[in-house]
Each structure stands twice: as C-alpha cells, then as structure tokens.
Coordinates of C-alpha atoms and ligand atoms in Angstrom, one line a residue:
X17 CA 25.8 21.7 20.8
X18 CA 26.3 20.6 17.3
X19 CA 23.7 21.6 14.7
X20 CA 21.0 19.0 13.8
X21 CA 21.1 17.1 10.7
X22 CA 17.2 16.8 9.4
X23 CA 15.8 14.2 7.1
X24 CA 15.2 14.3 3.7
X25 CA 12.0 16.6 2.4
X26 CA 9.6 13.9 1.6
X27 CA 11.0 11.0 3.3
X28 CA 8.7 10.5 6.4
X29 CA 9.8 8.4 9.9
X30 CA 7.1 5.7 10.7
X31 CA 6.3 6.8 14.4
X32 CA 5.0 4.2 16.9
X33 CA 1.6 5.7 17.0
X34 CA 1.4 5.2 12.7
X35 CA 2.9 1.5 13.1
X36 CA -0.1 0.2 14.9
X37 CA -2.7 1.2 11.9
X38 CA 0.4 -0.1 9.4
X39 CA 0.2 -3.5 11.8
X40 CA -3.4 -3.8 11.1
X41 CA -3.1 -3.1 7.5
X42 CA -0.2 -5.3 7.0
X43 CA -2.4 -8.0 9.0
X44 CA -5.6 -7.7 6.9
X45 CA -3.9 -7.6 3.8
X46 CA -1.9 -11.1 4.5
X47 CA -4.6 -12.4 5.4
X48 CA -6.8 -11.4 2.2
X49 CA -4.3 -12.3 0.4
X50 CA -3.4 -15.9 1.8
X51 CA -7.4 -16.3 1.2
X52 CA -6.8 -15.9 -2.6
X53 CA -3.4 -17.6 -3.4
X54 CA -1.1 -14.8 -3.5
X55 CA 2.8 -15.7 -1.5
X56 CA 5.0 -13.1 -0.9
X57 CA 8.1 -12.1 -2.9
X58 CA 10.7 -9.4 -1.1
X59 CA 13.3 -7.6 -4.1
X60 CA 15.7 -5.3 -4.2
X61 CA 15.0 -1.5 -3.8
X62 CA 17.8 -1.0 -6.3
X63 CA 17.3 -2.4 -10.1
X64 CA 19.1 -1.0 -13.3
X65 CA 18.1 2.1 -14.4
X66 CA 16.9 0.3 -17.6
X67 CA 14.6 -1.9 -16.6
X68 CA 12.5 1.3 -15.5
X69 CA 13.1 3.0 -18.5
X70 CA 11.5 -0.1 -20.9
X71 CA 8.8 -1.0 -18.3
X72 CA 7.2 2.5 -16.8
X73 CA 8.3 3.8 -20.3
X74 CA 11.0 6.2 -21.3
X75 CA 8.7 9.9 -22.0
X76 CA 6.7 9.3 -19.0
X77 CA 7.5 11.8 -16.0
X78 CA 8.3 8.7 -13.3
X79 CA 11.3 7.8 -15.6
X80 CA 11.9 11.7 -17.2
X81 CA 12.0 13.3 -13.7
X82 CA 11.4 11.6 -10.8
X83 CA 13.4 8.7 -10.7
X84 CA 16.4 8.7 -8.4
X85 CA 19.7 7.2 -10.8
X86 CA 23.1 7.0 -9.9
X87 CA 26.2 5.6 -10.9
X88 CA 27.6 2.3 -9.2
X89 CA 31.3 2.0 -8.9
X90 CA 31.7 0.6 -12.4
X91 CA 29.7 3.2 -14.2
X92 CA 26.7 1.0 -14.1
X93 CA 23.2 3.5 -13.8
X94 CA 20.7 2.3 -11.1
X95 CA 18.1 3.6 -10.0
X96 CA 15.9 3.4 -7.2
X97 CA 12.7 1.3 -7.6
X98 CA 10.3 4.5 -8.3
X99 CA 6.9 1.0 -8.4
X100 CA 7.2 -2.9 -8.0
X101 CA 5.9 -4.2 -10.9
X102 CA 8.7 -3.8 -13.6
X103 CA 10.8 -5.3 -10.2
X104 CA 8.7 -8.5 -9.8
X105 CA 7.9 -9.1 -13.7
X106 CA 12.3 -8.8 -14.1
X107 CA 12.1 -11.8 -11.1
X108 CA 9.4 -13.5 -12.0
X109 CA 11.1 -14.2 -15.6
X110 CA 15.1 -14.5 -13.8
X111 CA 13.4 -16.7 -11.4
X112 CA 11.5 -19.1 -13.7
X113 CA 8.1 -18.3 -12.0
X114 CA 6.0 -17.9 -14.6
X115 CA 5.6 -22.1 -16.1
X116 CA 2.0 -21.9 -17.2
X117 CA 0.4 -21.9 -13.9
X118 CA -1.5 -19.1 -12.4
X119 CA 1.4 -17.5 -10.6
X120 CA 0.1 -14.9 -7.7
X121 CA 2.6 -12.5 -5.5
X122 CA 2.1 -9.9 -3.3
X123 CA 4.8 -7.4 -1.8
X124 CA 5.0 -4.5 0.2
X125 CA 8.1 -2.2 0.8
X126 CA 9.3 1.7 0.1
X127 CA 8.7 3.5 -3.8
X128 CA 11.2 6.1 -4.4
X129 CA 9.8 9.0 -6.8
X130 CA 11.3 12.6 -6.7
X131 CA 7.8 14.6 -6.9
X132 CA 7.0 17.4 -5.1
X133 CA 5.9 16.7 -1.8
X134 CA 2.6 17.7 -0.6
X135 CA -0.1 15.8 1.5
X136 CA -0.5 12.2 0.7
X137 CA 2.8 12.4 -1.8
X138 CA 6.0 11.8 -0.8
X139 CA 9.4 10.8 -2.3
X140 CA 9.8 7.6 -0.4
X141 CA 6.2 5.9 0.1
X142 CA 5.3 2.4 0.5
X143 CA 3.1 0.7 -1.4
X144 CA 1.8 -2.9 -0.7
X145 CA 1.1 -4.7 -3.6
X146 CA -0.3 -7.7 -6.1
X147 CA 0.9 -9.0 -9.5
X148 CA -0.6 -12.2 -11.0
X149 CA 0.4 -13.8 -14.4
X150 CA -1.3 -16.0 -16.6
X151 CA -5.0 -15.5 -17.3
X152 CA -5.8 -13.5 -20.4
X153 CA -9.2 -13.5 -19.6
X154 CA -11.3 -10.9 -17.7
X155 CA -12.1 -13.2 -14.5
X156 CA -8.6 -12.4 -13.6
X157 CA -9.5 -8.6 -13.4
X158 CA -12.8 -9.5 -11.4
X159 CA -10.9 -10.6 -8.8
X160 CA -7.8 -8.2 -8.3
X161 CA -11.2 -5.9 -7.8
X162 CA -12.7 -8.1 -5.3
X163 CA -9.3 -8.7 -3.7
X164 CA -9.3 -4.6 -3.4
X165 CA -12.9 -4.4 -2.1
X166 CA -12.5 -7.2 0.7
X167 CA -9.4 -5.9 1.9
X168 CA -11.5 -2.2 2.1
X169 CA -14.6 -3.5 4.1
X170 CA -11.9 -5.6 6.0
X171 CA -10.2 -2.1 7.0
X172 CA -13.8 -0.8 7.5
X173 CA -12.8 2.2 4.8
X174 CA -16.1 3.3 3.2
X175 CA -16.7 6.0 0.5
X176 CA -14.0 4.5 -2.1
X177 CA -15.0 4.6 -5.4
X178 CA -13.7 2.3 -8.6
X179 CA -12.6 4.3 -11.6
X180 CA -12.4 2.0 -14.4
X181 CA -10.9 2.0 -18.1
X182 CA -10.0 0.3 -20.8
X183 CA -6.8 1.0 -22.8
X184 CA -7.2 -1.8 -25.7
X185 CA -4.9 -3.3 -27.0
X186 CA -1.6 -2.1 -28.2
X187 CA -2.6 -1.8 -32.0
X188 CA -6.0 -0.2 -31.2
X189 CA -3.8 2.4 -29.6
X190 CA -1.7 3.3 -32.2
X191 CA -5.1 3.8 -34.1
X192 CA -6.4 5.8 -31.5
X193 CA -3.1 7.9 -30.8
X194 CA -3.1 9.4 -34.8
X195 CA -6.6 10.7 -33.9
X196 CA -5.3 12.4 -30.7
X197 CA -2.1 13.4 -32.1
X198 CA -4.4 15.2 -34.8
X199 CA -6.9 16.6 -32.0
X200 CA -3.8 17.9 -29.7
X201 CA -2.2 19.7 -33.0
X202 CA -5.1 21.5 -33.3
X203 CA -4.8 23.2 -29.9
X204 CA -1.1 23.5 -29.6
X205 CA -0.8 26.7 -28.7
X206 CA -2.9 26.3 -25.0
X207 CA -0.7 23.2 -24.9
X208 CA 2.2 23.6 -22.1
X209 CA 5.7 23.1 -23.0
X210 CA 5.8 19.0 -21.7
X211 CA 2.7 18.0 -23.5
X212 CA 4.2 20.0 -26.2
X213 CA 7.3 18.0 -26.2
X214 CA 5.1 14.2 -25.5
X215 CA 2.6 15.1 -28.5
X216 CA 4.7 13.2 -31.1
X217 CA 6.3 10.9 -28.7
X218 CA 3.8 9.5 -26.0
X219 CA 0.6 11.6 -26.8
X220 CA -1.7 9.9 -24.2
X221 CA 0.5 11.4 -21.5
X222 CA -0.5 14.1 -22.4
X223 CA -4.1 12.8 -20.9
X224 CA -3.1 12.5 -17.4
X225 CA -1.5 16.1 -17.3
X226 CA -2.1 17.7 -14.5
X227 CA -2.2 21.0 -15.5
X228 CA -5.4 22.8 -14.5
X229 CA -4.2 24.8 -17.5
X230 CA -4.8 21.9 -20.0
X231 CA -8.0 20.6 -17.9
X232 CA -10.1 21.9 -20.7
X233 CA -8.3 20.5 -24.0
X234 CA -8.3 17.2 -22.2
X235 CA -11.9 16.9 -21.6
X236 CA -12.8 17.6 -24.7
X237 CA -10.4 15.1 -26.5
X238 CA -11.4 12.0 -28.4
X239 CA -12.1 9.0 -26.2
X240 CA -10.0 5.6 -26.1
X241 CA -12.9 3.8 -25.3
X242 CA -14.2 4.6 -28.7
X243 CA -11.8 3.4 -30.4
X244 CA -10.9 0.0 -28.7
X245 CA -10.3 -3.1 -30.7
X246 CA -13.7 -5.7 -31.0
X247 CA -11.8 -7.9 -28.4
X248 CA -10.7 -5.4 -25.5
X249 CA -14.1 -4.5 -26.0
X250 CA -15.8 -7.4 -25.3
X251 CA -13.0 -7.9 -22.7
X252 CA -14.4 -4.7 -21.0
X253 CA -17.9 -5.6 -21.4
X254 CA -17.3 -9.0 -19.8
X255 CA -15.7 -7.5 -16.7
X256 CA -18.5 -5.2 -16.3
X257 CA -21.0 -8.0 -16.5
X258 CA -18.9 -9.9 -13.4
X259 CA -18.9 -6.8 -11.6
X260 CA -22.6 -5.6 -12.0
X261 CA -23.6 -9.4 -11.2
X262 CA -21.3 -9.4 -8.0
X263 CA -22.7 -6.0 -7.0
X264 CA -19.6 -4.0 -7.0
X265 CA -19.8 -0.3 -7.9
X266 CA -17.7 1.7 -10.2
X267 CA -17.8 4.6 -12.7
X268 CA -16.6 4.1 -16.2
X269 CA -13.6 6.9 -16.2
X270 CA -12.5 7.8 -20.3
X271 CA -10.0 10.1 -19.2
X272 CA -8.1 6.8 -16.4
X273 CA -5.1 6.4 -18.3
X274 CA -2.3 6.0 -16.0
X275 CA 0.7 7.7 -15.7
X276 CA 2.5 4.3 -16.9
X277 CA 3.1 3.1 -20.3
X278 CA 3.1 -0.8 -19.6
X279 CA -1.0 -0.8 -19.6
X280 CA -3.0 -2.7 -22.1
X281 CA -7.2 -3.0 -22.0
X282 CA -8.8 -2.8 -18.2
X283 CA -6.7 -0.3 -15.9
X284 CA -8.6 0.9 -12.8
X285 CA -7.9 3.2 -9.6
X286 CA -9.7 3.2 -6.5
X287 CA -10.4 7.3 -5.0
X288 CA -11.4 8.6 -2.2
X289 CA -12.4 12.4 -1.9
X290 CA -11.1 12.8 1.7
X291 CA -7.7 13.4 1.1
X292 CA -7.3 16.1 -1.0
X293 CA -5.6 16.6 -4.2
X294 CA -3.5 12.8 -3.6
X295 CA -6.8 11.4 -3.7
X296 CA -5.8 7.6 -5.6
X297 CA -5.4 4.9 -3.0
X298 CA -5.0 2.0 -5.3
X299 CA -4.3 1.8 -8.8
X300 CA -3.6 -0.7 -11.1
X301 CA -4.6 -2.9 -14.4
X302 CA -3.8 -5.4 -17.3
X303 CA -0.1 -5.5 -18.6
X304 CA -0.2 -8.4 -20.7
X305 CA 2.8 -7.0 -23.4
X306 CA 5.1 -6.3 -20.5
X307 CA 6.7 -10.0 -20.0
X308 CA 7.7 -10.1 -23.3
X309 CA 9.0 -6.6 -23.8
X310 CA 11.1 -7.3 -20.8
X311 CA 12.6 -10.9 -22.8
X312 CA 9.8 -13.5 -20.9
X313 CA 8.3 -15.6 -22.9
X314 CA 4.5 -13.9 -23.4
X315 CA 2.7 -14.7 -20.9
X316 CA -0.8 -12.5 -20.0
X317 CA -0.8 -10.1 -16.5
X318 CA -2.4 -7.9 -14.1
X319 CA -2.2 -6.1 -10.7
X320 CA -2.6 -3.0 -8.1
X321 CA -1.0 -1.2 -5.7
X322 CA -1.9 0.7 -3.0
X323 CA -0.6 3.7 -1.4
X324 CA 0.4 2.6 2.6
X325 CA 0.4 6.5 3.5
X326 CA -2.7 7.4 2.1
X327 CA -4.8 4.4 3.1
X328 CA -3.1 5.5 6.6
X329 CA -4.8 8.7 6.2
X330 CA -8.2 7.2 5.3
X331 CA -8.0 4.7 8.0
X332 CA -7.1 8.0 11.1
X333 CA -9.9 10.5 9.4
X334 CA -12.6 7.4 9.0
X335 CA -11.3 6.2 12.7
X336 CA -11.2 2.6 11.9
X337 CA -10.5 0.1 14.6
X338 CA -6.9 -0.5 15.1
X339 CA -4.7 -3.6 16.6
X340 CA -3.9 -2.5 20.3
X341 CA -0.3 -2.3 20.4
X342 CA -0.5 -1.2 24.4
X343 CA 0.1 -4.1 26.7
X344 CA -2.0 -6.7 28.2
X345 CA -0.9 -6.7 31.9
X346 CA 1.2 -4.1 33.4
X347 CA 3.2 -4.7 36.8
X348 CA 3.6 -2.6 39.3
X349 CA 6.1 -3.7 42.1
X350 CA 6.3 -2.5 45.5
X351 CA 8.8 -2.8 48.2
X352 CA 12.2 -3.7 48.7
X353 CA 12.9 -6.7 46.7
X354 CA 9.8 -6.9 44.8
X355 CA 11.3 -5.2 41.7
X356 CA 13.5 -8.0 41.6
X357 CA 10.7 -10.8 41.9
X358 CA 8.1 -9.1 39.7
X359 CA 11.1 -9.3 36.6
X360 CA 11.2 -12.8 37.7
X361 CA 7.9 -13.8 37.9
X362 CA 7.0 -11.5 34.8
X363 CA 9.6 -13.7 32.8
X364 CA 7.7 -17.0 34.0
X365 CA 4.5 -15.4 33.1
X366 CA 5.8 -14.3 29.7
X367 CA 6.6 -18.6 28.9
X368 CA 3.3 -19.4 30.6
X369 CA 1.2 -17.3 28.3
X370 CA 3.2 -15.6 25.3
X371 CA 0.0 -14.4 23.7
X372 CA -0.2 -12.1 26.9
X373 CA 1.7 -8.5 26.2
X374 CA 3.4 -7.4 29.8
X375 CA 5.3 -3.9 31.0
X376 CA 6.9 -4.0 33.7
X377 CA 7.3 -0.8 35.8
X378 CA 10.5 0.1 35.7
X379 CA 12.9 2.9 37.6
X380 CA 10.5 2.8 40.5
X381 CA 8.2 5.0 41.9
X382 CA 5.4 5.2 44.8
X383 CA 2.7 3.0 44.2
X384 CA 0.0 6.0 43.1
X385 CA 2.9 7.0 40.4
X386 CA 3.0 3.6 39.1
X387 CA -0.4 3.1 39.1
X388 CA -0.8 6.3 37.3
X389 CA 1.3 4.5 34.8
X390 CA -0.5 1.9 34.4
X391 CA -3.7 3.8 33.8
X392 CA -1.9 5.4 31.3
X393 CA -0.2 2.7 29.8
X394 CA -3.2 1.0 28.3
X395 CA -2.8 -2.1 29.6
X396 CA -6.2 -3.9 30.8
X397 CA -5.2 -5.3 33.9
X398 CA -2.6 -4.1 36.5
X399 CA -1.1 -6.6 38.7
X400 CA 0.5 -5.2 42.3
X401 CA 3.6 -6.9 43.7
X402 CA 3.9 -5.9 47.5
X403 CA 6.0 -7.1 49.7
X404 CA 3.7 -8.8 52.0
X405 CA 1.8 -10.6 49.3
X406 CA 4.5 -12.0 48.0
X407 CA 6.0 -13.3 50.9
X408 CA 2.7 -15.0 51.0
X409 CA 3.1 -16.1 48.0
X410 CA 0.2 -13.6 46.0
X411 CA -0.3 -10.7 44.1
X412 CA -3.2 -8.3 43.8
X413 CA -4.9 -8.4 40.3
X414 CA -7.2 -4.8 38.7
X415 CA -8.8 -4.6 36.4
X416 CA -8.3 -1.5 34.6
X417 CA -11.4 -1.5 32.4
X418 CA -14.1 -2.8 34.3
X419 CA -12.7 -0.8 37.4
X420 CA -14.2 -3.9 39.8
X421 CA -12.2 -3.6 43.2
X422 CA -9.1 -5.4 43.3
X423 CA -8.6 -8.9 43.9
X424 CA -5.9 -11.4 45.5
X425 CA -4.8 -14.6 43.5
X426 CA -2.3 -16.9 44.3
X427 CA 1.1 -16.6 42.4
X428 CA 0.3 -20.5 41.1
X429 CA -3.2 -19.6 39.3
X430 CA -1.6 -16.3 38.3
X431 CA -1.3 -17.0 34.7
X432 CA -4.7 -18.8 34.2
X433 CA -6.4 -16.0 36.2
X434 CA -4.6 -13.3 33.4
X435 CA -5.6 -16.1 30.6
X436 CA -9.6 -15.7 31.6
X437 CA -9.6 -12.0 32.3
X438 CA -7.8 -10.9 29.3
X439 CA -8.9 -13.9 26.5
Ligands
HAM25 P1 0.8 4.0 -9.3 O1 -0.5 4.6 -9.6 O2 2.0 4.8 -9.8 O3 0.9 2.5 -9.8 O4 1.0 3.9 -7.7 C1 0.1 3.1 -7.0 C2 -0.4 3.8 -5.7 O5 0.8 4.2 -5.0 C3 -1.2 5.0 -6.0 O6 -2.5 4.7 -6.1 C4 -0.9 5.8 -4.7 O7 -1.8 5.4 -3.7 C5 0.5 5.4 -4.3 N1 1.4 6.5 -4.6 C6 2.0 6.7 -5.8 N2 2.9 7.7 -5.8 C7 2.9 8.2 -4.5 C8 3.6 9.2 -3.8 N3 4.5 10.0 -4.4 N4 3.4 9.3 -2.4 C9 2.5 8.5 -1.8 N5 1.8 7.5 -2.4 C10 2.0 7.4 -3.7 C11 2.0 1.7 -9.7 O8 2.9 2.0 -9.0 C12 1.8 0.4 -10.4 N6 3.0 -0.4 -10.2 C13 0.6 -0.3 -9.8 C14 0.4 -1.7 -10.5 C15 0.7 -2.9 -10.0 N7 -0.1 -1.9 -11.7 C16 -0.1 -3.2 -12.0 N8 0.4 -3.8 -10.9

C-alpha cells in the first residue's frame, strides 16, 4: 500500500457534520445582512503581495511573518489574502464602487495566515465578513454593532461581550506614539527582542504583544484614549450615547488596538471566554485613511469580521439549534421490482414537492435492516414500497417521530399526504 499523504498542519477539512452549523450561519448571516443593505462581493484569494504590505501595514506580524508570498512566473510576489478588507477596499476603488453613496458588502471565504496552530487558530480560516464606505459619522459604527448583535441572538450565542476602543485619528496618534515610544524606552531591557525591534517603527504593536512576559509593561503604559484628538473624542462619546440608548453592552477596552495598522478612532472585538486562549470571534472598526492610502479618492469606512471556526465552536459548546441537513422522507422498497418503482416514483415525488429532502434505500436489504436505516437516517417519515401495495397502486406511510402506527395512502395523494405531515 502506498504511504498516505496528510494535509497541511493548520488547514482543517470541513466534515459534513460541521457544514450543517456553517449552513445555518451562512443562512442567518444572509439574511441579516439582506435586512441592512449589504450585497455580496466574491475576490480573489490571491492579491499582490503589496497591497498587504500598505494596507495591514509593513512592521506588523500578519505581513512580517505570517503571510504566505510567492513568486508568479514573471517574478511578480503574491501573496495569499492573510484578511478581506485590504482585498475589497483594492475592488471597491478598481471597480468604481465607491460614487458617494453608502456602499455596503459582505463576503465570506478562506484567510490564509502562517501562525501557529492551536485551538480556534489555524492557517487557513474563514472568515465572513462586512465593509461599508461612506459615512464619517458614528451612526455608521452603531450599526455594524447592531448588525453583530442581531446576527448573535439570531445564532442564539449568548455570553459575548463588546470590547470597544478608540484609536483617533492619525495625527492624535503620532502625538500619542512619542509618549509611548518615551514610556517603552524606559523599560527596554524587560522588552523582548520584536517589541524591541517595533519600538521606533510601529510602537503600538508593541500593545497587542502577546507575550505574558511583557503583560506587565503593557498595562501600565500610557493610554490612547487620553490622548485622542477633540473630534475622535466626541466621535467616541457619540457612539457610546447610541449604544447605551439602544441598550447594547460593552466594556471600554484601552489596551483594543488591533493587530492591523489601517485603524483610525472606533475599533471593537466581540469575545467570548469559552474558547480558550482564541477567544475574539469578531473584530473590526473605522478605516477611514485606507481608501486613499491605497490611491481612492478619500472616502470614510468601517467593518468586522468574524472567525467561521470559532463561532463554530461557540455555536457546538452553547448547543444552538442547527438546520437539519438529514432528509425529509426516506424510502424503503421491498420486493422484486419495487426498487425500481420506488426510484421512479421517488423522482416524481422529488418534481411534486422539491422542498421535500428524500433517501432512497439503496443496495437492498430485508425490510427490518432498511428500516433500521431509516431510523437512523433522520428522516421524519419512512415510506414502505411492497410489492403488493404497489400493485395496488399504494404505499405505507410512518411516521418516524410521532411513532403513530403506520398508515396506507394511495400513490395519487402521495405527495400532498408527505406535504401535510412534514410542512
Ligand atoms: P482580524 O481580527 O485579524 O481582523 O480577524 C477577524 C476575525 O477572524 C477574528 O476575530 C477571529 O475570529 C478570526 N481569526 C483571525 N485569525 C484567525 C486564525 N488564525 N484562525 C481562526 N480564526 C482567526 C481582520 O481580519 C479585519 N479584516 C477585520 C475587519 C473588517 N476590520 C474592518 N473590516
């Protein structure tokens, strides 16, 4: 026998039993997001190696070690989309989307980040996600939060909390970076070699180390918040007011500053403390400086993105309901020649109601063994295909849940009879 070849460490399979709770995400999330104006937009998983480096930022770990980049044929580097929005910002702008209207997409599809796997992080994940572009103002916030909550109670997920920040405004963050810079300088030596190397260059990454090591210095270092501009300030305090008077919870986190550079004013990330140390299930905020640095014309932003994996997770150990992927009706068939009709009537069935999800039995089998199967199957109803009957032109009809005795019904008020007990 030859040897096995095994996936990739931190590249999952989807298995039939995890696509029905991705189903019912997928479903609830459309749907949310049809209620609040959002269309889709599918891109490439592949992008230039650039466009990462000038969106996420070039000394942030995504794009210093975790992105996958190779060469093309002509020497071009590309790299693996290691988020979506640097992906549908380059789009939006290629694609003419943003023309002074509100413009709101959603997208879903596989991340690609080379960390080190571990429960809940993995080096392909998906993430479904929303960008909008256009409002400066913090009503556009309010509702990516709202759009976040409904699509949690929606799930039936409980227990998530809203972290929420403020990063001001470019300028206020130079300010606020020489007062770090100064703070961190003063406790280089417990600093690790990274944060070291960022203190100069991109000294709030040095904020979202996660280095127990460093957990200290970082708690004791000086707050953005208070040193934000007048305006992101007001910003802030405005989206707090929409919250508090829509009744939505969240804690003011000083230390939420994302581990990418595009942010400006509110960033936020919803946790949960059920899944160990992975424990952000969405996360996301303003980028209103990102259209132009990539060459739009400037134009404000905003948007999140959820984990699929982890919200996976939340939704098996909180047991929320899940679509039924089993079938509807399953058919069991008899007798010589009743294979053969029960395909055939099965296929009529199948036009007559196409809401209705049949199995046939298939390969054979006495009739306990197929019954057995259809017990097992899930299915609701069983329908048996004897000989007899269906030279008299009927079938027998269980019910699977209810367990009432079986009935006979005539092949003609077949599908209506399956219509009633199943709707
Ligand atoms: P992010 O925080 O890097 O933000 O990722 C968003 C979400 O993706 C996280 O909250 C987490 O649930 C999930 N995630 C991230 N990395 C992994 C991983 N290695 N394995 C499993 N799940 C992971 C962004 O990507 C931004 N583009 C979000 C955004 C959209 N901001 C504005 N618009």
């Amino acid at each position: 026998m030859s040897q096995t070849v095994p996936a990739i460490r931190g590249m999952k399979d989807l298995l039939p039993g995890e696509s029905a709770i991705w189903r019912t995400l997928s479903r609830v999330t459309e749907s949310a997001f049809a209620s609040y104006g959002y269309q889709q937009i599918s891109l490439p998983i592949v992008e230039r190696t650039e466009l990462f480096k000038r969106a996420v930022g070039e000394v942030t770990d995504i794009v210093e070690k975790e992105m996958y980049s190779f060469e093309d044929r002509k020497g071009d580097s590309l790299s693996l989309r290691p988020e979506g929005t640097a992906g549908v910002v380059r789009a939006a702008i290629e694609n003419g989307l943003i023309n002074g209207q509100t413009e709101r997409l959603w997208y879903s599809g596989p991340m690609f980040r080379y960390e080190r796997p571990q429960k809940g992080r993995y080096r392909q994940f998906h993430q479904i996600g929303v960008e909008a572009f256009g409002p400066p103002g913090p009503d556009l916030d309010a509702e990516l939060i709202f759009l976040g909550q409904r699509i949690w109670k929606n799930l039936g997920l409980t227990g998530i909390t809203l972290q929420l920040n403020s990063l001001g405004t470019a300028e206020a963050r130079q300010v606020y970076r020489k007062v770090l810079i100064d703070y961190l300088k003063q406790h280089e030596s417990l600093l690790d070699e990274d944060s070291k190397r960022r203190l100069e260059r991109n000294p709030l990454r040095v904020l979202d180390s996660k280095n127990p090591a460093l957990a200290e210095v970082i708690e004791q270092a000086p707050s953005l918040v208070d040193h934000l501009d007048e305006e992101s300030a007001q910003h802030f305090q405005q989206l707090r007011n929409i919250l508090d008077a829509a009744g939505v919870e969240y804690v003011i986190n000083p230390r939420l500053v994302r581990g990418l550079d595009y942010y400006s004013r509110t960033v936020f990330e919803w946790t949960t403390t059920e899944l160990g140390a992975q424990d952000a299930v969405c996360s996301g905020g303003r980028y209103d400086d990102l259209v132009p640095m990539l060459g739009g014309k400037p134009v404000c932003a905003a948007g999140w993105a959820m984990g699929i994996e982890r919200i996976t997770a939340l939704m098996q150990s909180q047991q929320c309901e899940i679509d039924s992927m089993a079938a509807d009706v399953f058919i069991v068939a008899v007798g010589e020649g009743s294979e053969q009709q029960a395909l055939v009537l099965a296929e009529r069935l199948r036009t007559e109601q196409p809401q209705l999800k049949f199995q046939m039995n298939m390969g054979g089998g006495s009739f306990k063994a197929q019954f057995k199967r259809a017990d097992k199957s899930g299915a609701a109803i069983a329908l048996i295909l004897g000989e007899d009957e269906l030279a008299a032109g009927r079938v027998g009809l269980k019910n699977l849940r209810s367990r009432e005795d079986q009935e006979t019904v005539d092949v003609d008020q077949l599908a209506v009879r399956l219509a009633e007990t199943v709707g």
